Amino acid sequence: MKYTIRKHMKTSLRNFAPFAVKVTIIAGIVGSEACCNNAPTMMTTTAEILDGKALANRLREELRKEAAELIQKHGRAPGLAVILVGDDPASHVYVRNKKSGCEKMGFSSFSFELPANTSQQHLLGLITELNQDPKVDGILVQLPVPAHINSETILEAIDPGKDVDGFHPYNIGRLIARKPALRSCTPYGCMKLLEETGLDLHGMESVIVGASNIVGRPMAMELLLAGATVTVCHRFTRNLQAHIERADIVVAAAGKQGLIQGEWIKPGAIVIDVGIHRRANGTLTGDVAFDSASKRAGWITPVPGGVGPMTITMLLANTVQAFKTHVGD
């Protein structure tokens, strides 16, 4: 049945101009409108799981092999510098996972854990040193930083060629101009997950819920680059449910637990849930009501094990890309 669905969708996109599959990305609150009223309806009974952990493992193995070849060729490993300011527990977990990922890839890892009272000037000085260090290919400042530090000033101080988070205005601008360099990791990971469906995104109506600089805005640019028709929804968008009901792809990153109800999902839609929340019982959940949504969707990411593993994987991919640029490979 899955094969029949995919084949029908591809045929509709390529041979029938009036038709379009829809995409919804939920990253703050919002939705999209149907490309046309008579778009083909996709029927399904149980969603296929888009396993981000399995995909991340596969991509990391490819990166590990590529890194080994680059090390042998150029005599050094890709280097990633991670800066953590303060004692935020969640940030420490994220940094530990990133360092672990680097070590497993055979990368050189440079860690800087600074006290919460570190001055902005001191932090900028460290970034300047790392910008000039030829052993460092990527620089990551773990967010959030303490309130007395301006995060925009810090992110813009990073050499765009070492901005492996993909947050620098230069790299966002390259994506807007359809000439991507280092891409924002979470949206980039979402695009890799969408590729796993086997669908051609050209002409798909995409609804992005949320307009954050980290997910929503770069996600819109990624989908435009892929040829999708994009609508960005935000906190002022009206009637979110109506937008979701018309969407064929839902990427949820609203930051609100259970915001997207399962009955809102169009049968056969793709649901990518970027949200992650901890319930009172300690288990994790996302922005989408998974149990009910999985009965209507064609494809869906789990939480955990969906988008999360892909974010760090694309950070590693960006580090390899930056290394290759620096050594002229």
Coordinates of C-alpha atoms in Angstrom, one line a residue:
M1 CA 0.0 0.0 0.0
K2 CA 2.9 2.4 0.7
Y3 CA 4.3 1.8 -2.7
T4 CA 1.0 2.6 -4.3
I5 CA 0.8 5.8 -2.4
R6 CA 4.3 7.0 -3.4
K7 CA 3.9 6.1 -7.0
H8 CA 0.6 7.9 -7.3
M9 CA 2.0 11.0 -5.6
K10 CA 5.0 11.2 -7.9
T11 CA 2.9 10.7 -11.0
S12 CA 0.5 13.4 -9.9
L13 CA 3.3 15.9 -9.4
R14 CA 5.0 15.3 -12.7
N15 CA 2.1 14.8 -15.1
F16 CA -0.7 17.0 -13.8
A17 CA 0.2 20.6 -13.5
P18 CA -3.0 21.6 -11.5
F19 CA -2.2 19.2 -8.8
A20 CA 0.2 19.6 -5.9
V21 CA 1.0 17.8 -2.7
K22 CA 1.0 19.9 0.4
V23 CA 3.7 20.5 3.1
T24 CA 3.2 21.9 6.6
I25 CA 6.1 22.8 8.8
I26 CA 5.2 23.5 12.4
A27 CA 7.9 25.6 14.1
G28 CA 6.0 28.1 16.2
I29 CA 2.2 28.0 15.4
V30 CA 0.8 28.1 11.8
G31 CA -0.2 26.4 8.5
S32 CA -0.9 26.7 4.8
E33 CA -3.5 26.8 2.2
A34 CA -4.3 24.2 -0.5
C35 CA -2.5 24.7 -3.8
C36 CA -5.7 23.7 -5.5
N37 CA -9.1 22.3 -4.4
N38 CA -8.9 19.1 -6.5
A39 CA -5.4 18.0 -5.3
P40 CA -5.2 14.2 -5.2
T41 CA -6.2 12.7 -1.8
M42 CA -3.7 10.2 -0.4
M43 CA -5.1 7.3 1.7
T44 CA -3.3 5.5 4.4
T45 CA -4.0 3.5 7.6
T46 CA -0.7 3.5 9.5
A47 CA 2.1 6.0 9.2
E48 CA 5.6 4.9 8.1
I49 CA 8.1 5.9 10.7
L50 CA 10.8 8.3 9.6
D51 CA 13.6 7.0 11.8
G52 CA 16.0 9.9 12.4
K53 CA 18.3 7.7 14.5
A54 CA 18.8 5.1 11.8
L55 CA 19.3 7.8 9.1
A56 CA 21.7 9.7 11.3
N57 CA 23.7 6.5 11.9
R58 CA 23.9 5.8 8.2
L59 CA 25.0 9.3 7.4
R60 CA 27.6 9.4 10.3
E61 CA 29.2 6.2 9.0
E62 CA 29.5 7.8 5.6
L63 CA 31.0 10.9 7.2
R64 CA 33.4 8.8 9.3
K65 CA 34.7 7.1 6.2
E66 CA 35.0 10.4 4.3
A67 CA 36.8 12.0 7.3
A68 CA 39.3 9.1 7.5
E69 CA 40.2 9.6 3.8
L70 CA 40.6 13.4 4.3
I71 CA 42.8 12.8 7.3
Q72 CA 45.0 10.5 5.3
K73 CA 45.1 12.9 2.4
H74 CA 45.7 16.2 4.3
G75 CA 47.5 15.0 7.4
R76 CA 45.1 16.4 10.0
A77 CA 41.5 15.9 11.2
P78 CA 38.6 18.3 10.9
G79 CA 38.5 20.4 14.0
L80 CA 35.4 21.6 15.9
A81 CA 35.6 24.1 18.7
V82 CA 32.6 24.2 21.1
I83 CA 32.1 27.1 23.6
L84 CA 29.8 26.8 26.6
V85 CA 29.2 29.8 28.8
G86 CA 27.5 29.2 32.1
D87 CA 26.0 26.2 33.9
D88 CA 22.8 25.5 32.1
P89 CA 22.2 21.7 32.6
A90 CA 20.6 21.1 29.2
S91 CA 23.4 23.0 27.4
H92 CA 25.9 20.7 29.1
V93 CA 24.1 17.7 27.8
Y94 CA 24.0 19.1 24.3
V95 CA 27.7 20.0 24.4
R96 CA 28.6 16.5 25.7
N97 CA 26.7 14.9 22.8
K98 CA 28.4 17.1 20.2
K99 CA 31.9 16.3 21.6
S100 CA 31.1 12.6 21.7
G101 CA 29.9 12.8 18.0
C102 CA 33.2 14.5 17.1
E103 CA 35.3 11.9 18.8
K104 CA 33.4 9.0 17.1
M105 CA 34.0 10.6 13.7
G106 CA 37.7 11.0 14.4
F107 CA 37.5 14.8 14.5
S108 CA 39.6 17.0 16.7
S109 CA 37.5 18.5 19.4
F110 CA 38.3 21.7 21.2
S111 CA 36.1 22.4 24.3
F112 CA 35.9 25.7 26.1
E113 CA 33.7 25.8 29.2
L114 CA 33.5 29.3 30.6
P115 CA 31.9 30.6 33.8
A116 CA 28.6 32.4 33.7
N117 CA 30.2 35.7 34.6
T118 CA 32.5 35.7 31.5
S119 CA 32.4 39.1 29.8
Q120 CA 31.3 39.6 26.3
Q121 CA 34.7 41.1 25.5
H122 CA 36.5 38.0 26.7
L123 CA 34.2 35.7 24.7
L124 CA 34.7 37.8 21.6
G125 CA 38.5 37.6 22.1
L126 CA 38.3 33.8 22.3
I127 CA 36.2 33.7 19.1
T128 CA 38.8 35.9 17.3
E129 CA 41.6 33.5 18.3
L130 CA 39.6 30.5 17.0
N131 CA 38.8 32.3 13.8
Q132 CA 42.5 32.6 13.2
D133 CA 43.4 29.0 14.3
P134 CA 44.1 26.9 11.2
K135 CA 43.4 23.7 13.2
V136 CA 39.8 24.8 13.8
D137 CA 37.3 24.3 11.0
G138 CA 34.1 24.9 12.9
I139 CA 33.1 27.1 15.8
L140 CA 29.9 26.6 17.8
V141 CA 28.7 28.8 20.7
Q142 CA 26.1 26.9 22.6
L143 CA 22.9 28.9 23.1
P144 CA 21.5 30.3 25.3
V145 CA 24.3 32.5 26.6
P146 CA 23.9 34.5 29.9
A147 CA 21.7 37.6 29.7
H148 CA 24.6 40.1 29.8
I149 CA 26.0 38.7 26.5
N150 CA 24.4 39.7 23.2
S151 CA 24.0 36.5 21.3
E152 CA 23.6 38.2 17.9
T153 CA 26.9 40.0 18.4
I154 CA 28.6 36.7 19.3
L155 CA 27.2 34.8 16.4
E156 CA 28.1 37.5 13.9
A157 CA 31.7 37.5 15.3
I158 CA 32.2 33.9 14.1
D159 CA 34.0 33.5 10.7
P160 CA 31.2 32.6 8.3
G161 CA 33.4 29.9 6.9
K162 CA 33.6 28.3 10.4
D163 CA 29.9 28.9 11.3
V164 CA 28.9 25.2 11.4
D165 CA 25.6 26.0 13.2
G166 CA 24.6 27.9 10.0
F167 CA 23.3 30.9 12.0
H168 CA 25.5 33.7 10.6
P169 CA 23.7 36.3 8.4
Y170 CA 26.1 35.5 5.6
N171 CA 25.2 31.8 5.5
I172 CA 21.4 32.6 5.8
G173 CA 21.9 35.1 3.0
R174 CA 23.6 32.4 0.9
L175 CA 20.6 30.1 1.4
I176 CA 18.2 32.9 0.4
A177 CA 20.3 33.6 -2.7
R178 CA 20.0 29.9 -3.6
K179 CA 23.8 29.4 -3.2
P180 CA 23.9 27.6 0.2
A181 CA 27.2 27.3 2.0
L182 CA 27.0 26.1 5.7
R183 CA 23.3 25.4 6.4
S184 CA 21.3 25.6 9.6
C185 CA 21.5 22.2 11.1
T186 CA 17.9 21.4 12.2
P187 CA 16.2 22.5 8.9
Y188 CA 19.0 20.8 6.9
G189 CA 18.3 17.6 8.9
C190 CA 14.5 18.0 8.2
M191 CA 15.2 18.1 4.5
K192 CA 17.2 14.9 4.8
L193 CA 14.2 13.3 6.5
L194 CA 11.9 14.5 3.7
E195 CA 14.2 12.9 1.2
E196 CA 13.6 9.6 2.9
T197 CA 10.0 9.6 1.7
G198 CA 11.1 9.4 -1.9
L199 CA 8.8 12.3 -2.9
D200 CA 9.6 15.1 -5.3
L201 CA 9.0 18.3 -3.4
H202 CA 8.6 20.5 -6.5
G203 CA 5.3 22.2 -6.4
M204 CA 4.3 21.0 -2.9
E205 CA 2.5 23.4 -0.7
S206 CA 4.5 23.9 2.4
V207 CA 3.3 25.4 5.6
I208 CA 5.9 26.4 8.2
V209 CA 4.6 27.0 11.6
G210 CA 6.9 29.3 13.4
A211 CA 9.3 32.0 12.1
S212 CA 12.3 31.5 14.4
N213 CA 15.8 32.3 13.1
I214 CA 16.9 28.8 14.1
V215 CA 14.2 26.7 12.4
G216 CA 11.3 28.5 10.8
R217 CA 13.0 31.0 8.5
P218 CA 15.8 28.8 7.3
M219 CA 13.3 26.0 6.8
A220 CA 11.3 28.2 4.5
M221 CA 14.4 28.9 2.4
E222 CA 15.3 25.2 2.3
L223 CA 11.9 24.3 1.0
L224 CA 12.0 27.1 -1.6
L225 CA 15.3 25.8 -2.7
A226 CA 13.7 22.4 -3.1
G227 CA 11.0 23.9 -5.3
A228 CA 8.1 23.8 -2.8
T229 CA 5.5 26.5 -2.5
V230 CA 6.0 28.0 1.0
T231 CA 3.7 29.7 3.6
V232 CA 5.2 30.7 6.9
C233 CA 2.8 30.8 9.9
H234 CA 3.5 32.5 13.2
R235 CA 1.8 33.6 16.4
F236 CA -0.4 36.0 14.6
T237 CA -1.7 33.5 12.1
R238 CA -5.4 32.8 12.4
N239 CA -7.1 29.4 12.4
L240 CA -4.0 27.1 12.5
Q241 CA -6.2 24.0 12.3
A242 CA -7.5 25.0 8.9
H243 CA -4.0 25.4 7.6
I244 CA -2.9 22.0 9.0
E245 CA -5.9 20.2 7.6
R246 CA -4.9 21.3 4.1
A247 CA -1.2 20.4 4.5
D248 CA 0.4 17.3 3.0
I249 CA 3.6 17.8 4.9
V250 CA 3.7 18.9 8.6
V251 CA 7.0 19.8 10.2
A252 CA 6.2 20.7 13.8
A253 CA 8.5 22.9 15.8
A254 CA 6.2 25.2 17.6
G255 CA 7.6 24.6 21.1
K256 CA 4.1 23.8 22.4
Q257 CA 3.5 20.3 23.6
G258 CA 0.6 18.6 21.8
L259 CA -0.3 21.7 19.8
I260 CA -1.1 19.7 16.7
Q261 CA -4.0 17.4 17.1
G262 CA -4.1 14.1 15.3
E263 CA -7.4 14.7 13.7
W264 CA -6.0 17.8 12.0
I265 CA -3.6 15.8 9.9
K266 CA -4.6 15.2 6.4
P267 CA -4.7 11.5 5.5
G268 CA -1.3 10.6 3.9
A269 CA 0.5 13.7 5.1
I270 CA 4.2 13.8 6.1
V271 CA 4.6 14.8 9.7
I272 CA 8.0 15.9 11.0
D273 CA 8.0 16.9 14.6
V274 CA 10.8 19.2 15.7
G275 CA 9.4 19.9 19.2
I276 CA 10.6 18.1 22.3
H277 CA 9.1 18.3 25.8
R278 CA 9.4 16.3 29.0
R279 CA 6.2 15.0 30.5
A280 CA 5.6 14.9 34.3
N281 CA 6.4 11.1 34.2
G282 CA 9.8 11.8 32.6
T283 CA 9.0 10.6 29.1
L284 CA 9.5 12.8 26.0
T285 CA 6.9 14.0 23.6
G286 CA 6.7 16.5 20.7
D287 CA 4.4 19.2 19.4
V288 CA 2.2 16.7 17.6
A289 CA -0.2 14.2 19.3
F290 CA 1.7 11.2 17.9
D291 CA -0.7 8.4 18.6
S292 CA -3.6 9.9 16.8
A293 CA -1.6 11.6 14.1
S294 CA 0.2 8.3 13.2
K295 CA -3.1 6.8 12.3
R296 CA -3.7 9.4 9.6
A297 CA -0.3 10.4 8.4
G298 CA 1.6 8.6 5.6
W299 CA 5.0 9.3 7.3
I300 CA 5.9 10.6 10.7
T301 CA 8.9 11.2 12.9
P302 CA 9.0 9.9 16.5
V303 CA 10.0 12.0 19.5
P304 CA 12.6 11.1 20.6
G305 CA 14.5 9.5 17.7
G306 CA 13.4 11.7 14.8
V307 CA 14.7 15.2 14.2
G308 CA 17.1 15.3 17.2
P309 CA 19.8 12.9 16.0
M310 CA 19.7 14.6 12.6
T311 CA 20.6 18.0 14.0
I312 CA 23.9 16.9 15.4
T313 CA 24.6 14.8 12.3
M314 CA 24.2 17.8 10.1
L315 CA 26.6 19.8 12.4
L316 CA 29.2 17.1 11.8
A317 CA 28.5 17.3 8.0
N318 CA 29.0 21.0 8.1
T319 CA 32.3 20.5 9.9
V320 CA 33.5 18.2 7.2
Q321 CA 32.3 20.7 4.5
A322 CA 34.1 23.6 6.3
F323 CA 37.3 21.4 6.5
K324 CA 37.2 20.6 2.8
T325 CA 36.8 24.3 2.0
H326 CA 39.7 25.3 4.2
V327 CA 42.1 22.7 2.7
G328 CA 40.9 23.3 -0.8
D329 CA 39.6 19.8 -1.3

